[in-house]
Short mmCIF file of C-alpha atoms and ligand atoms in Angstrom, two decimals:
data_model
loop_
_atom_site.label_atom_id
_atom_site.label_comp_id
_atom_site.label_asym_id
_atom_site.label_seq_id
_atom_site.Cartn_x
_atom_site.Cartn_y
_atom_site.Cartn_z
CA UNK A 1 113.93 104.29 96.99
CA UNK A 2 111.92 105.67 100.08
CA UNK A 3 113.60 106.96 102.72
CA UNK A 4 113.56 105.13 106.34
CA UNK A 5 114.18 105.69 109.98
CA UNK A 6 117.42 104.93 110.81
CA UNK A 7 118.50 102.83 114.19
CA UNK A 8 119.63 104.94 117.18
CA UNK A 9 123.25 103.66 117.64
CA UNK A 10 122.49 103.26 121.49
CA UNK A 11 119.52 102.19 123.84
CA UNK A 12 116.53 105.04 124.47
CA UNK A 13 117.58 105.49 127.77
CA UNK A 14 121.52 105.02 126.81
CA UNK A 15 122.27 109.38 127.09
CA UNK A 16 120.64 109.43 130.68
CA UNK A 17 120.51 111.35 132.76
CA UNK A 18 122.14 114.09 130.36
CA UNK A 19 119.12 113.08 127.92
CA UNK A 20 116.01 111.49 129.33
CA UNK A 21 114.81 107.99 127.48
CA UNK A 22 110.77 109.05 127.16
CA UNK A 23 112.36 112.51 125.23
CA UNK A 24 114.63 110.21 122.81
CA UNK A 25 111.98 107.81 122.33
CA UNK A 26 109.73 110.76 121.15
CA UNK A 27 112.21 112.53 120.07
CA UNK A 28 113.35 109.34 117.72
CA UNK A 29 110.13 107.19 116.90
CA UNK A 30 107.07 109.98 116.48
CA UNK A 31 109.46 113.41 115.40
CA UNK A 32 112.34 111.74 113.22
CA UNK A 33 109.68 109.02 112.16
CA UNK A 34 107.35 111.86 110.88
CA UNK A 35 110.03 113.77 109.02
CA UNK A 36 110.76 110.92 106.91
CA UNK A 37 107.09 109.71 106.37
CA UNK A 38 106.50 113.26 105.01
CA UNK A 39 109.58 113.49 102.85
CA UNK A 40 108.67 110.20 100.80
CA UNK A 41 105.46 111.72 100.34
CA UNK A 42 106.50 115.03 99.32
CA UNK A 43 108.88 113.46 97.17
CA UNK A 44 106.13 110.95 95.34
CA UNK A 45 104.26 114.01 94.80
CA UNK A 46 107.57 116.13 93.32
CA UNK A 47 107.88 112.94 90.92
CA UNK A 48 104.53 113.46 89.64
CA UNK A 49 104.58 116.91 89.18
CA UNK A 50 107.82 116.28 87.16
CA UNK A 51 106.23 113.59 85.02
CA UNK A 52 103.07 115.98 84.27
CA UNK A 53 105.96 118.38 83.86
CA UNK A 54 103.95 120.59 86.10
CA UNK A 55 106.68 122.85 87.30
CA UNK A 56 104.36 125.16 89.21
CA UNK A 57 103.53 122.09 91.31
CA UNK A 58 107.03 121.12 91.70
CA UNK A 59 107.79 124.62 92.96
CA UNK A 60 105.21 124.41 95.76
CA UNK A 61 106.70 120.70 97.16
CA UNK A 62 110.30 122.87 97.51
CA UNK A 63 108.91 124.01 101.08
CA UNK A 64 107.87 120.39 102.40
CA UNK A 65 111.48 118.95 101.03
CA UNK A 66 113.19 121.23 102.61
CA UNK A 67 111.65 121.12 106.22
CA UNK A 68 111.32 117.29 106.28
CA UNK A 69 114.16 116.85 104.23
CA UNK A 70 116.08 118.78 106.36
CA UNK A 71 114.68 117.02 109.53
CA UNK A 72 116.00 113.67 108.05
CA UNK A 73 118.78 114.99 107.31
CA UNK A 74 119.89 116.70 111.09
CA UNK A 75 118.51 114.15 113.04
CA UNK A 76 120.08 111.58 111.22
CA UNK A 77 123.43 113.47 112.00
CA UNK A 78 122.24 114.39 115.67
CA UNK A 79 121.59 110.52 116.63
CA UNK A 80 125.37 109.81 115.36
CA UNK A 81 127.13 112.64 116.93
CA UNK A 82 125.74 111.80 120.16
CA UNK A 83 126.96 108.71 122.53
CA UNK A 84 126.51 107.21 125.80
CA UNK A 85 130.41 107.33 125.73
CA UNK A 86 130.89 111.08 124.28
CA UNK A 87 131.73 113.87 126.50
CA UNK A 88 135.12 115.49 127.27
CA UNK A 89 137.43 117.21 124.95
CA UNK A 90 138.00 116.45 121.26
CA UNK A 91 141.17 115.65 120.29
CA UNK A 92 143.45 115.41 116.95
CA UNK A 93 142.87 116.94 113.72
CA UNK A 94 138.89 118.56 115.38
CA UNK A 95 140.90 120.02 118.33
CA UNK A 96 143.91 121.57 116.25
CA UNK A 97 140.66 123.00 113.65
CA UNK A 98 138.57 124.51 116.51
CA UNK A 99 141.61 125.92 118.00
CA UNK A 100 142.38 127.38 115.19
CA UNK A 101 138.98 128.59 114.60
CA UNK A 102 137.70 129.94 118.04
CA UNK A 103 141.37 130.49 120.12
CA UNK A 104 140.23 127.55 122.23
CA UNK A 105 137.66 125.01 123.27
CA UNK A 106 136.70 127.17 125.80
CA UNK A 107 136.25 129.81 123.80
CA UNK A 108 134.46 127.51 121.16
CA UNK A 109 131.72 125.85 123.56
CA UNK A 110 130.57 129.60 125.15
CA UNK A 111 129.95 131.05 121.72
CA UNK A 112 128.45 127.94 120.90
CA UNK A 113 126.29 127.88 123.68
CA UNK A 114 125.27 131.53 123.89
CA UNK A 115 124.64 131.87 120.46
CA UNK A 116 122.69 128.18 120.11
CA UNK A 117 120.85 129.87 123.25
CA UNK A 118 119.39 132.44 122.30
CA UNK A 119 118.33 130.67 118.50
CA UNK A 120 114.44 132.75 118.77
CA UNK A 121 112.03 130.01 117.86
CA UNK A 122 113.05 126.45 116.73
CA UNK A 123 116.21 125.61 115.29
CA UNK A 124 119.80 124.38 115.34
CA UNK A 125 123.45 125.45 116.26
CA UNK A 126 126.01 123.81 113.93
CA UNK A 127 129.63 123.48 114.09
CA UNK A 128 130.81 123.40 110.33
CA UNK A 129 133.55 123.20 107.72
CA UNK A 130 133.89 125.75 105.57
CA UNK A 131 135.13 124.75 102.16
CA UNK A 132 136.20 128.10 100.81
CA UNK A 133 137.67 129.32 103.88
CA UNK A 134 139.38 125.63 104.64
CA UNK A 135 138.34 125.78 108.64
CA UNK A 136 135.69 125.10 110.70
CA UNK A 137 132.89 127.83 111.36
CA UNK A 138 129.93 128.31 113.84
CA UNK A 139 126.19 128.68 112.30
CA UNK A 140 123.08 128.76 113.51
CA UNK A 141 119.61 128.05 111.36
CA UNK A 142 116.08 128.08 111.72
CA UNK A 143 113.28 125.39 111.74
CA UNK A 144 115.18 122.44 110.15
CA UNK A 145 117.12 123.88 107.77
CA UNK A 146 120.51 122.88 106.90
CA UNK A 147 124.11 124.31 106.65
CA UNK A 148 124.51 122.91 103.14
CA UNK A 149 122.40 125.49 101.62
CA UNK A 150 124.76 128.01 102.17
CA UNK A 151 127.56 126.34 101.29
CA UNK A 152 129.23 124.80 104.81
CA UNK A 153 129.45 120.90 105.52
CA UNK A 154 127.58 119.87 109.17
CA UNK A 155 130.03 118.46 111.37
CA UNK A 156 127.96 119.00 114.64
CA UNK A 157 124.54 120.33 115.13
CA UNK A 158 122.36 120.69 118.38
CA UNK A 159 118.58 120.55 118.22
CA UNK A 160 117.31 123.47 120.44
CA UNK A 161 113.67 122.62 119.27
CA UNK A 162 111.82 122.45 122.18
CA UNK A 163 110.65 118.67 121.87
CA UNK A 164 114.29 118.23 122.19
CA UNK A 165 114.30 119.15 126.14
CA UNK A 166 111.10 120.22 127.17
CA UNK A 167 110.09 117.25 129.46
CA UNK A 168 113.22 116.99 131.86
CA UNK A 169 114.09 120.67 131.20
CA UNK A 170 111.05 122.57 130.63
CA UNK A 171 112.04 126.26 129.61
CA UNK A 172 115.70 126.05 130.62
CA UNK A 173 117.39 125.65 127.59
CA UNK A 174 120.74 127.12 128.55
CA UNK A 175 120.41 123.49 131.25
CA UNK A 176 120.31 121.40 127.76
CA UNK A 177 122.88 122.36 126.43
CA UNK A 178 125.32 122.47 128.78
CA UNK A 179 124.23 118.71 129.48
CA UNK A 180 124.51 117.84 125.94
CA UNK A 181 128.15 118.76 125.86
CA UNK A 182 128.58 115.30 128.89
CA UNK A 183 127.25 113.09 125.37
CA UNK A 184 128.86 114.86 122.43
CA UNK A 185 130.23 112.35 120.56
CA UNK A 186 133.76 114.00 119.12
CA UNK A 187 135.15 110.77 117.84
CA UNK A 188 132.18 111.31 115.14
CA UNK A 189 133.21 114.76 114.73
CA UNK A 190 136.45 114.09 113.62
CA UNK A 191 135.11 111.50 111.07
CA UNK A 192 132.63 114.41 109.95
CA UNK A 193 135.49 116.91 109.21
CA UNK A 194 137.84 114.40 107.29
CA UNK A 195 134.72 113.70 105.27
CA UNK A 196 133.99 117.24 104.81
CA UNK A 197 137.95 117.41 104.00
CA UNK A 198 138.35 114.68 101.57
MN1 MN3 B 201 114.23 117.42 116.71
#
């Protein structure tokens, strides 16, 4: 079955003025949309190759499923763990974990931050769960890779591509994402680390 676009959970204009609605709209409908037109065709392709059993051409589709698999993937995460109601401090079991983690949530947003900050190129900062270690960890990866090919479960990743800010922020990505943390949406962070628990 081909993949599809899913519905933002809110209104294009819903994360204003922390997010601006012609970004998301952009951001949603031409970047996310492209991701997954290119993934069903990379995959259609990878199907072929594997009926020809031409693994040489199944090799080559590895690098198209991986960057618009990927950007599927995050983006489908990054729509859900962002609300028009998010913001503030998480609370529970995601609280007690990052506390644990990072000393405090203090101390958890600035490393977040400064290291999401300085990402060189495109990319993403993830918070994560860490099956071996049993607690939650902080990543970063380039382009649209994804924590699960090393091993750690997504619970919370920021896009610091630049079509994520560029028109109400320009160059000042530091000004992103400390307006990003007035729409994170912790209620589906805690969902994403009993997942990753379960
Ligand atoms: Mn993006």
């Amino acid at each position: 079955m081909a993949y599809a676009l899913p519905d933002l959970p809110y209104d294009y204009s819903a994360l204003e003025p922390h997010i601006d609605a012609q970004t998301m709209e952009i951001h949603h409908s031409r970047h996310h949309a492209a991701y997954v037109a290119k993934l069903n065709e990379a995959e259609d392709a990878l199907k072929g190759a594997i009926e020809s059993g031409d693994a040489a051409a199944a090799v080559k589709l590895t690098g198209a499923i991986n960057f618009n698999g990927g950007g599927h993937v995050n983006h489908s995460m990054f729509w859900q763990t962002m609300s028009p109601d998010g913001g503030g401090v998480p609370t529970g079991e995601i609280a007690a974990a990052i506390d644990d983690a990072f000393g405090s949530f203090d101390s958890f947003k600035g490393a977040f931050a400064g290291q999401t900050a300085v990402i060189q190129g495109s990319g993403w900062g993830w918070l994560c769960y860490c099956p071996v270690a049993k607690r939650v960890t902080f990543t970063t990866t380039a382009n649209q890779d994804n924590p699960v090919k090393t091993g750690l479960k997504p619970l919370l990743g920021l896009d610091v591509w630049e079509h994520a800010y560029y028109l109400n922020y320009q160059n000042k990505r530091p000004a992103y994402i400390e307006a990003w943390w007035n729409v994170v949406n912790w209620d589906q962070v805690a969902k994403n680390l009993q997942a990753a628990r379960a």
